[in-house]
Backbone as a ProteinNet text record, in pm:
[ID]
protein_1_A
[PRIMARY]
MSDARAPDAEWYGAAPEVIRELRGADAEAVIAKLDAAAATYPYATTYSAWPGPNSNTFVAHLAREIPEMRLALPAHAVGKDYLSPGRLVARSPSGTGAQLSLNGLLGVIVGGDEGFELNVLGLVVGVDPLRPALKVPGFGALP
[TERTIARY]
-8996.8	-9070.3	-8979	-9026.2	-8943.3	-8945.2	-9026.5	-9040	-9048.1	-8970.2	-8966.9	-9086.6	-9165.4	-9281.4	-9388.9	-9463.9	-9579	-9681.6	-9758.1	-9855.8	-9962.1	-9985.3	-10085.6	-10021	-9898.3	-9827.1	-9885.8	-9851.9	-9895.5	-9841.3	-9917.3	-9878.4	-9875.8	-9758.1	-9739.9	-9811.9	-9798.9	-9855.3	-10001.3	-10065.7	-10207.2	-10218.7	-10296	-10318.5	-10407.8	-10386.9	-10473	-10615.7	-10711.5	-10853.4	-10913.4	-10997.8	-11074.5	-11194.7	-11206.7	-11319.7	-11424.9	-11390.1	-11487.2	-11433.8	-11520	-11479.6	-11578.3	-11526.5	-11607.2	-11551.1	-11639.4	-11596.2	-11671.4	-11617.5	-11684.6	-11712.6	-11832.7	-11870.8	-11867.1	-11902.8	-11897.7	-11754.2	-11660.4	-11519.1	-11468.9	-11505.6	-11461.8	-11511.8	-11635.6	-11691.5	-11613.8	-11576.1	-11498.9	-11357.4	-11292.6	-11155.7	-11148.1	-11250.2	-11251.9	-11252.5	-11296.4	-11307	-11192.9	-11106.1	-11002.6	-10903.8	-10853.1	-10754.4	-10811.2	-10933.4	-10994.8	-11018	-11061.8	-11084.9	-10953.5	-10849.6	-10718.6	-10664	-10689.9	-10640.3	-10702.5	-10818.5	-10883.3	-10845.8	-10758.1	-10718	-10641.3	-10689.9	-10628.6	-10499	-10459.6	-10340.1	-10231.2	-10217.9	-10124.3	-9979.7	-9944.2	-9805.6	-9793.2	-9896.5	-9897.5	-9928.4	-9857.9	-9885	-9860.7	-9955.5	-9941.4	-10011.6	-9937.4	-9995.2	-10119.6	-10117	-10230.3	-10250.5	-10368.7	-10495.3	-10519.1	-10428.1	-10438.4	-10388.9	-10382.7	-10418.7	-10314.2	-10362.8	-10274.9	-10334.9	-10286.2	-10334.5	-10482.9	-10532.5	-10676.1	-10758.2	-10702.8	-10768.9	-10784.3	-10678.6	-10680.7	-10787.2	-10791.8	-10890.1	-11032	-11053.5	-11186	-11224.3	-11127.1	-11153.1	-11199.2	-11127	-11166.7	-11308.6	-11340.6	-11474.2	-11582.3	-11553.7	-11652.5	-11671.5	-11564	-11569.7	-11632.7	-11627	-11680.7	-11782.1	-11905.4	-12004.7	-12028.9	-12003.7	-12024.3	-11933.6	-11827.8	-11740.1	-11813.1	-11902.5	-11977.6	-11885	-11782.9	-11676	-11688.4	-11716.7	-11717.4	-11584.5	-11498.7	-11368.6	-11385.4	-11297.4	-11308.3	-11293.4	-11353.5	-11349.1	-11206.1	-11114.6	-10976.7	-10888.5	-10946.5	-10870.6	-10851.9	-10754.9	-10728	-10696.6	-10759.8	-10740.7	-10857.6	-10946	-11060	-11157.4	-11152.7	-11245.6	-11189	-11070.9	-11006.9	-11061.2	-11141.6	-11208	-11121	-11166.6	-11096.5	-11088.2	-10990	-10971.9	-11100.2	-11133.4	-11250.2	-11383.5	-11385.5	-11511.9	-11538.4	-11659.2	-11703.6	-11802	-11871.9	-11976.1	-11946.8	-11968.1	-11947.4	-12035.5	-12047.8	-12111.3	-12019.6	-12074.8	-11991.3	-11915.1	-11798.6	-11723.8	-11805.6	-11897.7	-11979.1	-12085.7	-12112	-12217.6	-12356	-12366.3	-12497.2	-12538.4	-12464.4	-12496	-12421.1	-12406.3	-12340.7	-12237.2	-12146.7	-12036.8	-12013.3	-11984.6	-11942.7	-11806.6	-11707.3	-11573.6	-11500	-11434.1	-11348.5	-11203.4	-11151.1	-11012.6	-10975.5	-11068.6	-11040.3	-11022.2	-11040.4	-11019.2	-11147.1	-11257.7	-11386.9	-11492.6	-11575.7	-11676.2	-11771.9	-11864.1	-11965.1	-12000.1	-12026	-12077.1	-12203.9	-12306.3	-12427.5	-12454.9	-12454.3	-12475.6	-12524.7	-12588.2	-12637.9	-12527.2	-12414.2	-12303.4	-12212.9	-12202	-12115.4	-12184.6	-12315.5	-12386	-12365.9	-12341.5	-12314.8	-12172	-12094.5	-11957.1	-11932.6	-11877.2	-11831.4	-11679.3	-11618.2	-11473.2	-11421.2	-11334.1	-11270.7	-11119.6	-11049.1	-10903.1	-10858.4	-10938.2	-10903.6	-10946.3	-10998	-11046.4	-11197.5	-11247.7	-11390.2	-11457.6	-11573.1	-11662.3	-11798.1	-11867.8	-11995.4	-12065.5	-12169.3	-12250.1	-12293	-12298.4	-12346.4	-12470.1	-12589.7	-12711.6	-12745.3	-12697.3	-12730.3	-12650.3	-12527.3	-12441.1	-12401	-12484.7	-12467.5	-12321.6	-12271.6	-12133.2	-12117.8	-12029.4	-11988.9	-11853.5	-11839.3	-11712.3	-11633.4	-11514.2	-11432.5	-11297	-11248.3	-11118.7	-11007.9	-10928.3	-10814.4	-10846.3	-10973.2	-11011	-11101.6	-11169.7	-11264.8	-11399	-11468.3	-11602.8	-11595.5	-11659.4	-11665.5	-11809.1	-11830.6	-11967.6	-12029.1
-8742.7	-8660.8	-8634.5	-8654	-8639.1	-8497.7	-8411.1	-8275.6	-8179.2	-8073.1	-7977.8	-7882.8	-7881.6	-7792.3	-7836.7	-7741.6	-7773.3	-7848.6	-7940.8	-8017.9	-7931.8	-7811.9	-7724.4	-7605	-7624.1	-7517.7	-7498.7	-7387.5	-7363.9	-7474	-7505.4	-7606.9	-7540	-7521.1	-7450.3	-7315.8	-7244.6	-7110.8	-7106.1	-7220.6	-7223.9	-7247.1	-7164	-7179.4	-7300.4	-7370.8	-7485.1	-7438.6	-7526.9	-7497	-7606.7	-7572.3	-7671.5	-7706	-7833.4	-7872.6	-7950.7	-7996.2	-8065.2	-8064.4	-8037.4	-8037.8	-8120.2	-8214.1	-8295.7	-8280.1	-8282.2	-8268.9	-8369.4	-8393.7	-8476.1	-8617.2	-8665.1	-8802.8	-8830.9	-8732.2	-8751.6	-8778.3	-8700.9	-8719.8	-8854.1	-8889.9	-9017.2	-9135	-9127.6	-9236.3	-9254	-9143.6	-9150.9	-9200.7	-9147.8	-9187.6	-9337.9	-9393.4	-9536.7	-9622.8	-9566.9	-9643.6	-9617.7	-9521	-9481.8	-9593.1	-9663.9	-9768.9	-9877.1	-9921.7	-10026.4	-9977.3	-9853.3	-9797.9	-9783.4	-9736.9	-9721.2	-9856.3	-9960.5	-10094.1	-10148.6	-10096.4	-10144.3	-10061.5	-9962.4	-9877.5	-9961.8	-9972.1	-10063.3	-10013.5	-9890.3	-9834.6	-9798.7	-9875.4	-9841.7	-9831.2	-9898.7	-9896.2	-9827.7	-9755.7	-9691	-9542.8	-9459.5	-9315.7	-9258.1	-9178	-9104.7	-8970.5	-8862	-8729.5	-8707.5	-8754	-8735.8	-8861.3	-8909.6	-8863.9	-8924.3	-9004.2	-9074.1	-9216.2	-9294.9	-9265.9	-9177.8	-9088.8	-8997.8	-8971.1	-8871.1	-8844.2	-8808.5	-8742	-8711	-8837.9	-8933.9	-9063	-9132.4	-9126.5	-9189.2	-9125.6	-8994.6	-8925.4	-8956	-8956.6	-8989.3	-9133	-9224.7	-9363.7	-9369.6	-9301.1	-9299.3	-9245.6	-9139.3	-9079.4	-9175.8	-9251.7	-9348.4	-9463.1	-9503.1	-9613.8	-9573.2	-9444.3	-9394.5	-9284.2	-9321.4	-9221.6	-9112.9	-9143.5	-9043.2	-8921.4	-8935.5	-8820.9	-8713.4	-8757.4	-8666.7	-8558.6	-8606.8	-8522	-8500.8	-8379.4	-8342.7	-8274	-8339.9	-8281.2	-8168.4	-8069.2	-7956.5	-8001.6	-7926.4	-7959.2	-7965.1	-7889.8	-7887.6	-7996.5	-8090.5	-8200.5	-8312	-8293.7	-8392.2	-8526.3	-8631.7	-8765.7	-8815	-8724.1	-8764.6	-8852.3	-8844.5	-8920.1	-9053.9	-9090.5	-9216.5	-9325.1	-9415.5	-9517.7	-9642.3	-9736.5	-9863	-9939.4	-10029.1	-10103.1	-10173	-10156.1	-10221.3	-10157.2	-10053.7	-9988.1	-9871.6	-9865	-9752.5	-9664.9	-9724.6	-9654	-9667.2	-9559.3	-9560.3	-9454.4	-9463.1	-9356.9	-9235.5	-9115.8	-8995.2	-8990.4	-8923.1	-8919.4	-8870.4	-8778.1	-8727.4	-8826.8	-8927.3	-9022.8	-8971.1	-8853.2	-8793.2	-8807.3	-8885.8	-8900.2	-9016.4	-9011.5	-9119.2	-9062	-9150.3	-9110.2	-9217.2	-9171.8	-9257.9	-9206.6	-9295.5	-9249.9	-9356.2	-9312.8	-9399.3	-9366.5	-9434.7	-9417.5	-9272.9	-9193.5	-9055.3	-8962.8	-9013.8	-8933.3	-8872.2	-8938.9	-8891	-8940.7	-8850.3	-8894.2	-8784.3	-8822.6	-8729.7	-8766.2	-8664.4	-8681.9	-8598.4	-8658.3	-8585.3	-8619.3	-8517.1	-8541.3	-8417.1	-8437.9	-8325.5	-8231.3	-8286.4	-8201.6	-8158	-8237.8	-8203.1	-8118.5	-8128	-8064.7	-8149.8	-8086	-8157.2	-8125.8	-8230.8	-8213.4	-8302.1	-8244.4	-8318.3	-8315.4	-8432.7	-8445.6	-8488	-8406.3	-8438.5	-8424.2	-8535.4	-8537.2	-8480.7	-8505.6	-8460.4	-8318.9	-8247.3	-8110.9	-8114.4	-8036.4	-8039.9	-7909.6	-7922.3	-7809.8	-7852.4	-7759.3	-7797.7	-7683.1	-7719.9	-7620.9	-7680.2	-7596	-7635	-7551.4	-7607.3	-7528.4	-7499.8	-7581.8	-7560	-7446	-7432.8	-7321.4	-7254	-7170.7	-7125.5	-7096.4	-7180.3	-7165.5	-7233	-7178.6	-7237.3	-7302	-7426.7	-7498.2	-7485	-7429.7	-7395.3	-7465.1	-7528.1	-7595.9	-7503.2	-7555.8	-7481.1	-7383.8	-7346.3	-7248.2	-7306.2	-7414.6	-7470.6	-7401.6	-7388.2	-7329.5	-7178	-7108.8	-6962.5	-6919.8	-6841.2	-6799	-6709
9931.7	9836.8	9717.9	9598.3	9478.8	9422	9475.8	9423.5	9541.9	9536.1	9647	9647.6	9538.1	9531.4	9630	9679.2	9763.5	9679.5	9740.8	9663.3	9595.6	9646.9	9586	9515.5	9466.6	9395.1	9255.6	9193.3	9055	8964.9	8861.3	8763.8	8627.7	8573.9	8446.7	8448	8558.8	8570.8	8612.6	8623.5	8662.7	8813.3	8879.1	9022.9	9048.6	9160.2	9192	9219.8	9191.4	9215.5	9301.4	9394.5	9469.2	9382.5	9345.9	9261.2	9339.3	9458.4	9543.5	9685.5	9780.4	9920.6	10000.5	10074.9	10164.9	10305.3	10404.6	10544.2	10631	10746.9	10846.3	10799.5	10831.7	10800.6	10650.6	10568	10422.8	10377.6	10428.6	10393.8	10445.6	10567.4	10625.3	10543.3	10494.5	10413.9	10283.7	10220.6	10095.9	10123.6	10225.9	10259.7	10284.6	10349.7	10379.8	10253.5	10141.3	10016.6	9918.5	9948	9851.9	9819.2	9919.3	9892.3	9801.4	9829.7	9747.5	9605.2	9589.9	9455.9	9380.2	9447.5	9382.6	9338.5	9415.8	9382.3	9254.2	9213.6	9090.5	8967.9	8984	8871	8770	8646.2	8549.5	8485.8	8511	8445.9	8547.2	8652.4	8759.7	8712.1	8604.7	8555.8	8420.4	8379.5	8248.3	8264.6	8188.5	8191.2	8052.4	8005.8	7880.4	7899.5	7882.9	7906.3	7821.5	7697.6	7606.9	7526.1	7507.8	7566.1	7703.4	7749.5	7875.7	7855.5	7955.1	8093.3	8161.2	8245.4	8318.8	8457.4	8525.7	8661.5	8663.8	8559.8	8554	8532.4	8457.1	8438.1	8573.5	8654.4	8786.7	8876.1	8880.6	8964.4	8915.5	8783.7	8729.1	8764.9	8762	8801	8946.9	9035.2	9176.4	9191.5	9119.7	9128.6	9080.4	8973.3	8924.2	9023	9089.2	9184.7	9318	9349.4	9477.2	9446.1	9411	9370.2	9474.4	9602.1	9706.9	9688.6	9610.2	9584.4	9505.6	9416.8	9329.7	9273.1	9202	9152.8	9002.3	8962.2	8820.1	8791.3	8714.7	8681.3	8581	8584.8	8491.4	8346.5	8257.4	8114.5	8062.1	8120.7	8071.8	8133.8	8207	8267.6	8164.5	8075.3	7969.8	8034.7	7985.8	8039	8122	8164.8	8247.4	8170	8037.7	7953.7	7907.7	7953.1	7916.5	8008.6	7954.2	8034.9	8049.1	8129.5	8148.7	8017.1	8004.2	7878.6	7833.5	7706.7	7648.9	7681.3	7762.1	7797.8	7705.3	7656	7574.1	7649.4	7745.5	7819.7	7969.1	8041.5	8186.4	8250.1	8381.2	8457.7	8448.2	8444	8444.3	8576.9	8580.5	8706.3	8826	8804.4	8915.8	8959.4	8877.1	8907.8	8876.4	8813.7	8785.9	8639.9	8563.5	8421.7	8360.5	8229.2	8155.2	8059.9	8020.1	7933.4	7828.3	7706.9	7596.8	7554.2	7542.6	7506.1	7426	7320.3	7239.3	7274	7376	7421.4	7451.5	7498.9	7534.8	7416.7	7295.3	7174.5	7120.3	7142.5	7094.6	7191.9	7240.6	7334.8	7374.7	7461.3	7509.6	7654.1	7734	7870.4	7881.6	7940.5	7976.1	8122.1	8206.9	8348.7	8419.8	8532.6	8610.4	8653.9	8697.5	8742.4	8627.9	8523.6	8410.7	8305	8295.8	8184.4	8060.2	7946	7820.7	7778.2	7751.7	7705.6	7584.7	7481.6	7364.4	7367.8	7366.8	7374.2	7236.8	7178.9	7050.7	7069	7056.7	7072.4	7207.2	7311	7444.7	7477.2	7379.5	7402.4	7419.4	7513.2	7546	7508.2	7444.2	7420.2	7476	7538.8	7595.6	7663.7	7737.9	7807.8	7941.8	8042.3	8174.1	8203.9	8184.8	8203.7	8350.5	8444.9	8585.9	8647.8	8607.7	8649.5	8519.9	8464.7	8326.6	8289.7	8199.1	8153.8	8018.6	7940.3	7813.4	7835.9	7794.9	7811.2	7681.7	7694.5	7578.6	7590.6	7482.3	7488.5	7538	7630.6	7681.9	7794.3	7809.6	7911.4	8018.9	7988.7	8083.7	8072.7	8185.5	8187.1	8201.3	8108.2	8110.8	8138.7	8245.9	8281	8175.1
[MASK]
+++++++++++++++++++++++++++++++++++++++++++++++++++++++++++++++++++++++++++++++++++++++++++++++++++++++++++++++++++++++++++++++++++++++++++++++

């Protein structure tokens, strides 16, 4: 292990959040697909904190490859909007909508789990009508 911190330790003062929980057969089905999905990640040897590709890009890639995850990443997860090389349009990470993105710098997501998100330079503003919230840059979803 290269870091003595617990895997769920605070990150720059922010407490970890559970954004999706799967159990039993649902979890087993997703776990069975993780290795294959990770093997298709196009940025395995590249990392850029902003606008991506970064760890959020990787998690969003896994979610797109395994729709059963139904994972909507938080609005403040910079890098989640960075798509595979040459792609402008993709399924939203949750699989409940669609996404348009220009290298993670400018884009939009419309989805059942994401609501509406406008991404400008990696910052997201939007609205979630199903779980009433306003998405504000730097803060995420505010009820």
